PDB file of N, CA and C in Angstrom:
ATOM      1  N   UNK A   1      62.930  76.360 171.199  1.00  0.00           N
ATOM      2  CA  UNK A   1      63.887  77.425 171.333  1.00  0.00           C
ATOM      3  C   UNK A   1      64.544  77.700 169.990  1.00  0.00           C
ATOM      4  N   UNK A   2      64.829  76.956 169.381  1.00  0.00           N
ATOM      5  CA  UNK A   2      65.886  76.507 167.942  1.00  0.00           C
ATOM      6  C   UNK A   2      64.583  77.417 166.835  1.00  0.00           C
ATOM      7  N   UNK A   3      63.436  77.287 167.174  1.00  0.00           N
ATOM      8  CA  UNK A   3      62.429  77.633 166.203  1.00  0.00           C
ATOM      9  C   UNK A   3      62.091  79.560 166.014  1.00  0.00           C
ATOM     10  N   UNK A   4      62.497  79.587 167.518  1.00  0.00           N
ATOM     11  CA  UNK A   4      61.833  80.905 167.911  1.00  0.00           C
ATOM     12  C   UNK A   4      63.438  81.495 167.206  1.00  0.00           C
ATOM     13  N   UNK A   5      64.577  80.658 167.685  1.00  0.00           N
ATOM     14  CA  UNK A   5      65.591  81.910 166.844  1.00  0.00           C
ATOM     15  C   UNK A   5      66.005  82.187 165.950  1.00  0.00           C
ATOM     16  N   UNK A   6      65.589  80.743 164.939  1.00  0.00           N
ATOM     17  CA  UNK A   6      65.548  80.611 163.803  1.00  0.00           C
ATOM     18  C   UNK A   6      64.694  81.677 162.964  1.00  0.00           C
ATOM     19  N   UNK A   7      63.515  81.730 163.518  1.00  0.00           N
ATOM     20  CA  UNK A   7      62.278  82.681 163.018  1.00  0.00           C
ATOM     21  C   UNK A   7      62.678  83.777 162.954  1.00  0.00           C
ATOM     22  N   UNK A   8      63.622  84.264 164.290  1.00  0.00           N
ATOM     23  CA  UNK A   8      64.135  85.485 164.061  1.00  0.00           C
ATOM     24  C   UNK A   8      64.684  86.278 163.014  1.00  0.00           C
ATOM     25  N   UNK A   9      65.964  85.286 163.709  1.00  0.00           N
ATOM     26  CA  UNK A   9      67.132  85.365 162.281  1.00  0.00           C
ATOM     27  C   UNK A   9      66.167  85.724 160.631  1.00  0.00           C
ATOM     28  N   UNK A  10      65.521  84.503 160.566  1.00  0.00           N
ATOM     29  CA  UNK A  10      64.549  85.123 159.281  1.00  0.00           C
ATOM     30  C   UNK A  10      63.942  86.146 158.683  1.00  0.00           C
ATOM     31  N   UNK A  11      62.995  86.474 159.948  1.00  0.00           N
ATOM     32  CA  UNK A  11      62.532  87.870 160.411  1.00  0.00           C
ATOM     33  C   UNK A  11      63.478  88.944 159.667  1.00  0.00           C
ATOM     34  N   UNK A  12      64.629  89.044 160.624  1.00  0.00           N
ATOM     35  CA  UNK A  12      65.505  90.047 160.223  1.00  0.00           C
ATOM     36  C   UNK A  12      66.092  89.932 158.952  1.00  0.00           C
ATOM     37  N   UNK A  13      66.140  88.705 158.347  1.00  0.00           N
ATOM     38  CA  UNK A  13      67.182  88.856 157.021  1.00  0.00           C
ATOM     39  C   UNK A  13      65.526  89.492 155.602  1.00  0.00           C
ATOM     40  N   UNK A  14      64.887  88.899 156.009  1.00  0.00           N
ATOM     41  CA  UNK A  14      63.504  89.279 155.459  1.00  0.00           C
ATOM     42  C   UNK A  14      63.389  90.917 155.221  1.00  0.00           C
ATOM     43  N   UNK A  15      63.494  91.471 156.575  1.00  0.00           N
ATOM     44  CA  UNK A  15      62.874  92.562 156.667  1.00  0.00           C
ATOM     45  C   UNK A  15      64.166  93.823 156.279  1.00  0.00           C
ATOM     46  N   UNK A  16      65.707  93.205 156.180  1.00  0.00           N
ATOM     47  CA  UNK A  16      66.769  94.204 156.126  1.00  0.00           C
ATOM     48  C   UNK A  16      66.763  93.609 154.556  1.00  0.00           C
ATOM     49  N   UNK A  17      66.215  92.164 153.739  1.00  0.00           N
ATOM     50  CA  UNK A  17      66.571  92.209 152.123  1.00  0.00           C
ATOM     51  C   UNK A  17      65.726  93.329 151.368  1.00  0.00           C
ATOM     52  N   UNK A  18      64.502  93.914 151.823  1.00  0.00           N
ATOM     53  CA  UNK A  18      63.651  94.875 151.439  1.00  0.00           C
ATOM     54  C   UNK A  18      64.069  96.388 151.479  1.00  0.00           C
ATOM     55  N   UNK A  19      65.360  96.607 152.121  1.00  0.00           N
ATOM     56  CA  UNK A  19      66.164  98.090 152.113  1.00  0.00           C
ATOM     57  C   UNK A  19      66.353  98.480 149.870  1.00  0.00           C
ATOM     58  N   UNK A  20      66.619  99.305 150.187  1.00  0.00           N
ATOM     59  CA  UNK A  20      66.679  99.580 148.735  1.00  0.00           C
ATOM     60  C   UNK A  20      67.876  99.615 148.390  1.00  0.00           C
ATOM     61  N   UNK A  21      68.239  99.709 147.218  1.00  0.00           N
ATOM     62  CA  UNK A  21      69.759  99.725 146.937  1.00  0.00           C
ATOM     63  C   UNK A  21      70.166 100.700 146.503  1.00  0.00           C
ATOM     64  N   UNK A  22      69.702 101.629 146.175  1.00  0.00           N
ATOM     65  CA  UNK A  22      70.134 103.081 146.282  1.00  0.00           C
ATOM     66  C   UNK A  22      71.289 103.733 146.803  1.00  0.00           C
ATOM     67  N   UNK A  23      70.837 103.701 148.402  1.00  0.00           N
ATOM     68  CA  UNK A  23      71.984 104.359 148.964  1.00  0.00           C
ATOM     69  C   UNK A  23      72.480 102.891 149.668  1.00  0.00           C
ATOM     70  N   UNK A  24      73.872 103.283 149.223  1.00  0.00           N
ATOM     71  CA  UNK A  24      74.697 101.928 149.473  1.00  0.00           C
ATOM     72  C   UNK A  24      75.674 102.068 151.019  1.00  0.00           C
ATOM     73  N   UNK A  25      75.527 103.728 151.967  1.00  0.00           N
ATOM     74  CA  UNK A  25      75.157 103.038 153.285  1.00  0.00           C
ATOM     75  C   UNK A  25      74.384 102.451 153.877  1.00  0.00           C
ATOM     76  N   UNK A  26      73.181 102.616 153.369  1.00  0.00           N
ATOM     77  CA  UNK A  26      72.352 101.787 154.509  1.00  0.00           C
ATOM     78  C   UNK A  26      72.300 100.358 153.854  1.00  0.00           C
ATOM     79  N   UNK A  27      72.843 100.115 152.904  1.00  0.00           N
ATOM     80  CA  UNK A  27      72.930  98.436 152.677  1.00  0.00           C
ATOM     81  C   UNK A  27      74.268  98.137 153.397  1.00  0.00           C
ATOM     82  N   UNK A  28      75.008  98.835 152.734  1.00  0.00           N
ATOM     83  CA  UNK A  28      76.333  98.408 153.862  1.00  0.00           C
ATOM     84  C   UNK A  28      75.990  97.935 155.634  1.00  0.00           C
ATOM     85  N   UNK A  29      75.389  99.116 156.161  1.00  0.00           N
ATOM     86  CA  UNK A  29      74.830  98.806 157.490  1.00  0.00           C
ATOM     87  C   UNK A  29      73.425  97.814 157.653  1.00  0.00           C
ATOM     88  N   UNK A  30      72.688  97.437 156.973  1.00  0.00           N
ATOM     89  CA  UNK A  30      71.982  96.495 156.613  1.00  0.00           C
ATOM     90  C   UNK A  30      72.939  94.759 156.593  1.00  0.00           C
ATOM     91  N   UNK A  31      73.914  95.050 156.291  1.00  0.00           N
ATOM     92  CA  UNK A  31      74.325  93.585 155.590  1.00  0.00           C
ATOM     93  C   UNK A  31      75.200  93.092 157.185  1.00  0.00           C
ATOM     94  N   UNK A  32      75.590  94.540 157.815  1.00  0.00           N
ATOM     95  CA  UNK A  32      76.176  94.365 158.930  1.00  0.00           C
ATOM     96  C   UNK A  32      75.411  94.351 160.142  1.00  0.00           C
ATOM     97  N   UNK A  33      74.558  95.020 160.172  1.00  0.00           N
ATOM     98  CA  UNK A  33      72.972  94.156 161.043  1.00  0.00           C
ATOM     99  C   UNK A  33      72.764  92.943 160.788  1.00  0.00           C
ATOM    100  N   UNK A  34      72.572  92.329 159.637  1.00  0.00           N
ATOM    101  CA  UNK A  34      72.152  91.037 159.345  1.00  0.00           C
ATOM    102  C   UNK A  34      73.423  90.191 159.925  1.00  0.00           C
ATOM    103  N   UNK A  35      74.789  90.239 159.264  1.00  0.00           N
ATOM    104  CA  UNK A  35      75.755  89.478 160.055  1.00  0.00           C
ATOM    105  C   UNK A  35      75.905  89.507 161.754  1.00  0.00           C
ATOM    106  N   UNK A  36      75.321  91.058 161.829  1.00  0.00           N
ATOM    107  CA  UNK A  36      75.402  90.674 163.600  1.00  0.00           C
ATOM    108  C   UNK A  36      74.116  89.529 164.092  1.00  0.00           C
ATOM    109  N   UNK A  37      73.052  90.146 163.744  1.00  0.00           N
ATOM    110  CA  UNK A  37      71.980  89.034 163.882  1.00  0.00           C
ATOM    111  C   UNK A  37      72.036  87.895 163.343  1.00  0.00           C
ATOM    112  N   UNK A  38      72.823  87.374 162.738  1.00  0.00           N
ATOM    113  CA  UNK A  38      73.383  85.798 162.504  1.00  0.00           C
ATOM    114  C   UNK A  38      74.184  85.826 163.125  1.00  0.00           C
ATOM    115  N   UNK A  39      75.298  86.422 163.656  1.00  0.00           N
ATOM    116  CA  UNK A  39      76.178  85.907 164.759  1.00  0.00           C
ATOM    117  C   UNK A  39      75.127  85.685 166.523  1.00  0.00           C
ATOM    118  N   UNK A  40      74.567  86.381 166.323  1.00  0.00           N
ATOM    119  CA  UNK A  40      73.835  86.731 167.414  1.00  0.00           C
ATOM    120  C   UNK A  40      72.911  85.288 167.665  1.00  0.00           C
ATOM    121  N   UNK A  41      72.458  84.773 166.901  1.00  0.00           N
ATOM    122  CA  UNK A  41      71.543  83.842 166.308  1.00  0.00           C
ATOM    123  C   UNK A  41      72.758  82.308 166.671  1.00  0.00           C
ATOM    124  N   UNK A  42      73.837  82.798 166.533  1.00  0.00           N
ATOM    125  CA  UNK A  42      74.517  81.200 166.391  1.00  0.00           C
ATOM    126  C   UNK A  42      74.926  81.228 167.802  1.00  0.00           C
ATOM    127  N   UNK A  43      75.676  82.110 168.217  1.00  0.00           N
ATOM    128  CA  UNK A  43      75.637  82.109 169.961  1.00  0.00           C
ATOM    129  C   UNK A  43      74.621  81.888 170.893  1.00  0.00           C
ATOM    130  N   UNK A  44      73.401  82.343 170.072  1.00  0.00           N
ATOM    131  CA  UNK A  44      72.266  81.491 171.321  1.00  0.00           C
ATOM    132  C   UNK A  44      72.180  80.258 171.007  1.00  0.00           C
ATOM    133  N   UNK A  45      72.161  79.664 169.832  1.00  0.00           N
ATOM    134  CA  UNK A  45      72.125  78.431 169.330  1.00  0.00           C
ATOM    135  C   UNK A  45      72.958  77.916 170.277  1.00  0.00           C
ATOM    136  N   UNK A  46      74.191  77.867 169.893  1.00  0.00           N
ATOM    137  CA  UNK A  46      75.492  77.410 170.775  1.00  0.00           C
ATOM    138  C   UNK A  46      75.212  78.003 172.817  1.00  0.00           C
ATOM    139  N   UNK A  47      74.800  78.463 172.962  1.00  0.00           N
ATOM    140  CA  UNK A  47      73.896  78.792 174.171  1.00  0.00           C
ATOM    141  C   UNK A  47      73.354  77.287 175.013  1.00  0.00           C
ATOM    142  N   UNK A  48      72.366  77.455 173.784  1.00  0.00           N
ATOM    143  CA  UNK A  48      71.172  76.672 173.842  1.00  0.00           C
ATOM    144  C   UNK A  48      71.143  75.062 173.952  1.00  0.00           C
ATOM    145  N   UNK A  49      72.522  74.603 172.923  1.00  0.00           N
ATOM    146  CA  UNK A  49      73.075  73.415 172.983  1.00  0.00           C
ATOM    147  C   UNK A  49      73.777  73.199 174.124  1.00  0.00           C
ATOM    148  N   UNK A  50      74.512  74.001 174.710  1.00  0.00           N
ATOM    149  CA  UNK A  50      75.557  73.758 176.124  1.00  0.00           C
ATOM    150  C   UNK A  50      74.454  73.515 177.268  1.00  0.00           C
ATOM    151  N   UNK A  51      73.573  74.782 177.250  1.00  0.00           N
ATOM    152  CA  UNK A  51      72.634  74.385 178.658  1.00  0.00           C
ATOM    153  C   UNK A  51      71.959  72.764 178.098  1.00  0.00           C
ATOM    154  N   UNK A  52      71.632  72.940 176.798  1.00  0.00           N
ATOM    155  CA  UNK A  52      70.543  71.256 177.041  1.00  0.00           C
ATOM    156  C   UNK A  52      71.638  70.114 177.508  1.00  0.00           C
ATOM    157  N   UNK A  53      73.539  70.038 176.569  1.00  0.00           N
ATOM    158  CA  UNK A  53      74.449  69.144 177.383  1.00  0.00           C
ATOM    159  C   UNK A  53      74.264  69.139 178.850  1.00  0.00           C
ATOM    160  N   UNK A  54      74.283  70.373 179.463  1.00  0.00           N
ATOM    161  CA  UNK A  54      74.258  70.210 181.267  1.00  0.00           C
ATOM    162  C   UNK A  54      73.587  69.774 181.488  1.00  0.00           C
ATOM    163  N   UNK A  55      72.110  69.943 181.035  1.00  0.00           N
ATOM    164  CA  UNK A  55      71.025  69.405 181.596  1.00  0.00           C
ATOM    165  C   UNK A  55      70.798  67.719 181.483  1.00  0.00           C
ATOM    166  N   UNK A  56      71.324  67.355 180.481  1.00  0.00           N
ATOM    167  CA  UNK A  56      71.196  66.211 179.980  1.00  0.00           C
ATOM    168  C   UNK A  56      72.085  65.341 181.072  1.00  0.00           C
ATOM    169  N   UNK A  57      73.420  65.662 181.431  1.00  0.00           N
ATOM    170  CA  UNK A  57      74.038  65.575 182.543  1.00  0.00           C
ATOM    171  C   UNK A  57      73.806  66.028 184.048  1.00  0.00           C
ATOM    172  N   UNK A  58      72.772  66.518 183.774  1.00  0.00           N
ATOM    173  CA  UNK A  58      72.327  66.340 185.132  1.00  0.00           C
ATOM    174  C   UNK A  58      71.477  65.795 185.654  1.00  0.00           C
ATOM    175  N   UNK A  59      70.358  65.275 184.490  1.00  0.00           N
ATOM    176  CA  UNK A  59      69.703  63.818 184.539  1.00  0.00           C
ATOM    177  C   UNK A  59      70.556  62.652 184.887  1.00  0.00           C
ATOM    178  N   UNK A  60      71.140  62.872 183.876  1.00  0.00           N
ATOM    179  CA  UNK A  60      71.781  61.060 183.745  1.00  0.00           C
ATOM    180  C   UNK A  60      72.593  60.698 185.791  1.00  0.00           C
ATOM    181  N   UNK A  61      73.128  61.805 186.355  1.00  0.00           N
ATOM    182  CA  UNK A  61      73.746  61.945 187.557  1.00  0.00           C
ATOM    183  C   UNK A  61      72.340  61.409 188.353  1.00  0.00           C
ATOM    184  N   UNK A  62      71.662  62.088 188.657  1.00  0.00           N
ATOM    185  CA  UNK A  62      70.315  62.459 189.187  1.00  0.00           C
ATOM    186  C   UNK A  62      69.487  60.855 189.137  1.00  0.00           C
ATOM    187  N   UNK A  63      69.739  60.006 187.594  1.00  0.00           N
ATOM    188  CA  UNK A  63      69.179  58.931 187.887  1.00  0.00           C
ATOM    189  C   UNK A  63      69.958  58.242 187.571  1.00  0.00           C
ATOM    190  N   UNK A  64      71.730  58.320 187.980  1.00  0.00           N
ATOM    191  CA  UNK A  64      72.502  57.046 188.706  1.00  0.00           C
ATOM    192  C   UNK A  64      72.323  57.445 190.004  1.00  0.00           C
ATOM    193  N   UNK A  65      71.908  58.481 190.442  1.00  0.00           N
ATOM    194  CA  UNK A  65      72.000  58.323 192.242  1.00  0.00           C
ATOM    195  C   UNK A  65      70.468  57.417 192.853  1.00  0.00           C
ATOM    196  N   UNK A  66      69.733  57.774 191.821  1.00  0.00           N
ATOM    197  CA  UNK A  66      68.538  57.208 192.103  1.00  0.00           C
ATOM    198  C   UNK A  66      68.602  55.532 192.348  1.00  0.00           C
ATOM    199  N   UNK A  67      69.256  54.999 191.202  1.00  0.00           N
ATOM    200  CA  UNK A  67      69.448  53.597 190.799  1.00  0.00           C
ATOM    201  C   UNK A  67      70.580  52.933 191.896  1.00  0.00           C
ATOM    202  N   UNK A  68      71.479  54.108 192.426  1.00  0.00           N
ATOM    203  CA  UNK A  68      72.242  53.092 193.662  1.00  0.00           C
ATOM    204  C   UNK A  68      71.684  53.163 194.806  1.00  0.00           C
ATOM    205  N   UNK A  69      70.409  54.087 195.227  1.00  0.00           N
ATOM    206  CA  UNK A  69      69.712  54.104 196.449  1.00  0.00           C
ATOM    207  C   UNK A  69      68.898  53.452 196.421  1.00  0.00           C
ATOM    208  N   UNK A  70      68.296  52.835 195.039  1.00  0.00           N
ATOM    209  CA  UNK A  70      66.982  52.020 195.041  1.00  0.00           C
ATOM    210  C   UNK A  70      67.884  50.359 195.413  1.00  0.00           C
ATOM    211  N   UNK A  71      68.996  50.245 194.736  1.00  0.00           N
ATOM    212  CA  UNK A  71      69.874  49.288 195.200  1.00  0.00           C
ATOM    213  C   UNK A  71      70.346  48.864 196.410  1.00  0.00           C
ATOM    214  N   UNK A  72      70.682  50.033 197.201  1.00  0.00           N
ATOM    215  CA  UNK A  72      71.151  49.732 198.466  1.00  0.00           C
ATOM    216  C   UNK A  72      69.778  49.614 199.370  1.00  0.00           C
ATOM    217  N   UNK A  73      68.965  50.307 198.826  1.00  0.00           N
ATOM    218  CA  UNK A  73      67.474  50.074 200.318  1.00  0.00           C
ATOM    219  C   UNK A  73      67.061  48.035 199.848  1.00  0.00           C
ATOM    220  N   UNK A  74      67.480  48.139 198.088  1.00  0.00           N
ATOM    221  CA  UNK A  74      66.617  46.471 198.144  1.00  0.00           C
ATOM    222  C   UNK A  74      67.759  45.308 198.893  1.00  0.00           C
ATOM    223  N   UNK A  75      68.722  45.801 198.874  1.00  0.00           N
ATOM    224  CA  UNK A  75      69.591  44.779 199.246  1.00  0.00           C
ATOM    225  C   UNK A  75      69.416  45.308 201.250  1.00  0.00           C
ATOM    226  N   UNK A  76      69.403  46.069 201.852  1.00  0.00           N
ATOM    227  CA  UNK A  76      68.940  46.236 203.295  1.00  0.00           C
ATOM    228  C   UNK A  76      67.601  45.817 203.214  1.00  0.00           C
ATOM    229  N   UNK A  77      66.478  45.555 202.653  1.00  0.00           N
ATOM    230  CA  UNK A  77      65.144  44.727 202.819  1.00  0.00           C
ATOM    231  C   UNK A  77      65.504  43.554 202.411  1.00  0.00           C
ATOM    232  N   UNK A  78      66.201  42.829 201.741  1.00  0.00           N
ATOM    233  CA  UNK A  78      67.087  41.702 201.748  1.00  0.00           C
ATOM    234  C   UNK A  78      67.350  41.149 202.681  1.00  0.00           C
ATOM    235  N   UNK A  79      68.175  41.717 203.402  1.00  0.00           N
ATOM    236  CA  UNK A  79      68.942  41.224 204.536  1.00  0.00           C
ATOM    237  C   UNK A  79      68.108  41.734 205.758  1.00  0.00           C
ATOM    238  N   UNK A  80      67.138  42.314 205.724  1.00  0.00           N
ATOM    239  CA  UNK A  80      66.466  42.418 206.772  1.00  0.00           C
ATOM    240  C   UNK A  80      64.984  40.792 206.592  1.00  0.00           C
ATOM    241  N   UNK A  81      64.637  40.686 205.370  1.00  0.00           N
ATOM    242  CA  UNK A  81      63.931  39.480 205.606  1.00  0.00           C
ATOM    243  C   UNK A  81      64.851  38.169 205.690  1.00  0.00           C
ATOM    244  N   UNK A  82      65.853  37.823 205.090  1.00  0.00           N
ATOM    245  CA  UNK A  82      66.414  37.024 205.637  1.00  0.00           C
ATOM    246  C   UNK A  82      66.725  36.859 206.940  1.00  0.00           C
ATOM    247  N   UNK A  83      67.208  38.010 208.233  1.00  0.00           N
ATOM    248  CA  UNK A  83      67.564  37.672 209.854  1.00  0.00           C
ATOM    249  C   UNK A  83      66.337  37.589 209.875  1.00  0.00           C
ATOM    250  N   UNK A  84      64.911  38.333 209.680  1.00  0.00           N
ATOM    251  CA  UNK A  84      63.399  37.771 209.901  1.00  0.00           C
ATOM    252  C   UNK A  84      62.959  36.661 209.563  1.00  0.00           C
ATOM    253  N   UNK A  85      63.539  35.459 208.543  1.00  0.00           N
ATOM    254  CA  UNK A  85      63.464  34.543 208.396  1.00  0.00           C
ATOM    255  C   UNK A  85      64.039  33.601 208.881  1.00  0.00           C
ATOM    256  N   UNK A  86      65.666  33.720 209.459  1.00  0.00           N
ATOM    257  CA  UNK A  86      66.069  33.168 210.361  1.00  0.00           C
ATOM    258  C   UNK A  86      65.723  32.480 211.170  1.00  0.00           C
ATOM    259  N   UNK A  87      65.504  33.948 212.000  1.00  0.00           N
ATOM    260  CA  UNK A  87      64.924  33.862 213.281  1.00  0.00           C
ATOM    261  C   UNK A  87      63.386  32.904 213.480  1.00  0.00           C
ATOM    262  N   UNK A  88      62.399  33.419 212.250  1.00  0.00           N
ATOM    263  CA  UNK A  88      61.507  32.643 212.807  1.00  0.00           C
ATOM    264  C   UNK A  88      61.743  31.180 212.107  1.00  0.00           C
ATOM    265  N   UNK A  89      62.575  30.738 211.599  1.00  0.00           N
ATOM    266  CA  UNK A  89      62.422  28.910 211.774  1.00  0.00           C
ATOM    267  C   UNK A  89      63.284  28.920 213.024  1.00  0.00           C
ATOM    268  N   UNK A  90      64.178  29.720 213.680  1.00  0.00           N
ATOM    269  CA  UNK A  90      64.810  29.071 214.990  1.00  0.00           C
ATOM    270  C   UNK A  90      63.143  28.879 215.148  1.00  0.00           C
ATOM    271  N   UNK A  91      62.748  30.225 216.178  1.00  0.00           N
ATOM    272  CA  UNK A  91      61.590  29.943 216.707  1.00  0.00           C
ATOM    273  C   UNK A  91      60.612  28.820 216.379  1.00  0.00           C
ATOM    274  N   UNK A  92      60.805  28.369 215.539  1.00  0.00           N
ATOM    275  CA  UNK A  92      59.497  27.313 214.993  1.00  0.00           C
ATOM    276  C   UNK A  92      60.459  25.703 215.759  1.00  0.00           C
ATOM    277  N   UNK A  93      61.535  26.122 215.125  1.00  0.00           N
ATOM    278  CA  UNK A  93      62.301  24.527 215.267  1.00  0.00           C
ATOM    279  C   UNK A  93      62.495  24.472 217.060  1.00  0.00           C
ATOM    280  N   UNK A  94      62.625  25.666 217.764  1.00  0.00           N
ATOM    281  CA  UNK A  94      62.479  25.549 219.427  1.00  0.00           C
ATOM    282  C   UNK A  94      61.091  24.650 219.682  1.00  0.00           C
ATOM    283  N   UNK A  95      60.100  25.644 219.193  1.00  0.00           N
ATOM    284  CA  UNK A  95      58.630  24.987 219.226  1.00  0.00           C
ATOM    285  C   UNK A  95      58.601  23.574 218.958  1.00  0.00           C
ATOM    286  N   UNK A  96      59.037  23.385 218.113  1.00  0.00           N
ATOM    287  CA  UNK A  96      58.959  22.018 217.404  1.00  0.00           C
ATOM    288  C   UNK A  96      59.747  20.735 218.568  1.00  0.00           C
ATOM    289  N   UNK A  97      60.744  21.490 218.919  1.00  0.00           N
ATOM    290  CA  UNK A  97      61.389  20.424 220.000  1.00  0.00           C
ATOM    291  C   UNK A  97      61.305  20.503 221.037  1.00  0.00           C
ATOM    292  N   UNK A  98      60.164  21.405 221.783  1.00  0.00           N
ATOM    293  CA  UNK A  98      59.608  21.225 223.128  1.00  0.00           C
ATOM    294  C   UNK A  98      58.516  20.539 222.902  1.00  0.00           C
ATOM    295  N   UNK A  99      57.612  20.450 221.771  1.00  0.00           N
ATOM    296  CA  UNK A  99      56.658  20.060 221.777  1.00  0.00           C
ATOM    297  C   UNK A  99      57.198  18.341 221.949  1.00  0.00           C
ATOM    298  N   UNK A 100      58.077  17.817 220.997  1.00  0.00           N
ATOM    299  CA  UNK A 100      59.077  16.635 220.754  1.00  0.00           C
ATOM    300  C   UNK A 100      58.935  16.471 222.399  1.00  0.00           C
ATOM    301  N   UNK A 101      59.812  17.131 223.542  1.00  0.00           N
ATOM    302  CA  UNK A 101      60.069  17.282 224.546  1.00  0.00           C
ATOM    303  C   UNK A 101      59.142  16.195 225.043  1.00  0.00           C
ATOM    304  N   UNK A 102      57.742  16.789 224.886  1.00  0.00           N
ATOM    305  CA  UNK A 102      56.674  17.207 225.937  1.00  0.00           C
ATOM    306  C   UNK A 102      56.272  15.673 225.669  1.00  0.00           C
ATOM    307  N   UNK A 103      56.027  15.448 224.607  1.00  0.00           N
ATOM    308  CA  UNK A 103      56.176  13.774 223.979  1.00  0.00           C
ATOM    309  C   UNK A 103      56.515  12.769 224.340  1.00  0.00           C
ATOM    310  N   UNK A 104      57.832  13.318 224.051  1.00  0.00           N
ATOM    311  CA  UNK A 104      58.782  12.273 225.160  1.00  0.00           C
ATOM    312  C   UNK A 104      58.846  11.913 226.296  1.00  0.00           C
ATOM    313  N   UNK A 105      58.141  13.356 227.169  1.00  0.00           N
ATOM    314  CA  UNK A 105      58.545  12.945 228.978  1.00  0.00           C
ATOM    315  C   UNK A 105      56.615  12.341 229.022  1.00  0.00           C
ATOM    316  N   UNK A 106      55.724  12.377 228.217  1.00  0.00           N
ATOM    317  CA  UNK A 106      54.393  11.597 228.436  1.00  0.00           C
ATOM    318  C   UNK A 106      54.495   9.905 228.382  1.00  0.00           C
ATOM    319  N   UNK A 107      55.031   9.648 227.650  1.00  0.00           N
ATOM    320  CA  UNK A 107      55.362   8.223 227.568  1.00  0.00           C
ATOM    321  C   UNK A 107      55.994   7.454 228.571  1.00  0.00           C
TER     322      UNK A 107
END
């Protein structure tokens, strides 16, 4: 973007330094074309810098929301294999002491 308005700006100061100097309205209005097209030139610049700040801020938002949802789903698969882990040593340690049980009442 910076290149294309830069080029411009050039363009124009290029093509209005080739006026003749003769008649000294149209340099007058020449020099005041050129200052508008450098003002013109710094406002898109300044344009150009504000939208890339937003944008840049609207990344950085975009991937802290990312980074606390990837957080909160690992910590709920967390705590979802832990009660799944729980649960199955109860289950194992039930198993384990009926089998004990079954042992005991053979003897």
């Amino acid at each position: 973007m910076k290149k294309v308005i830069l080029s411009t700006v050039l363009c124009a100061v290029l093509s209005l330094s080739f006026t003749s100097c003769r008649d000294s309205k149209k340099a007058e209005s020449a020099k005041e074309a050129m200052h508008e097209s450098a003002d013109k030139a710094g406002e898109a610049i300044e344009d150009a810098a504000d939208a890339t700040g937003e944008a840049l801020e609207d990344a950085a938002d975009a991937t802290e929301n990312a980074v606390e949802n990837a957080v909160d789903a690992t910590g709920e698969a967390l705590e979802n294999a832990a009660d799944a882990t729980e649960d199955a040593i109860k289950e194992t340690s039930d198993k384990v002491k009926k089998e004990a049980n079954k042992i005991g009442d053979d003897k």
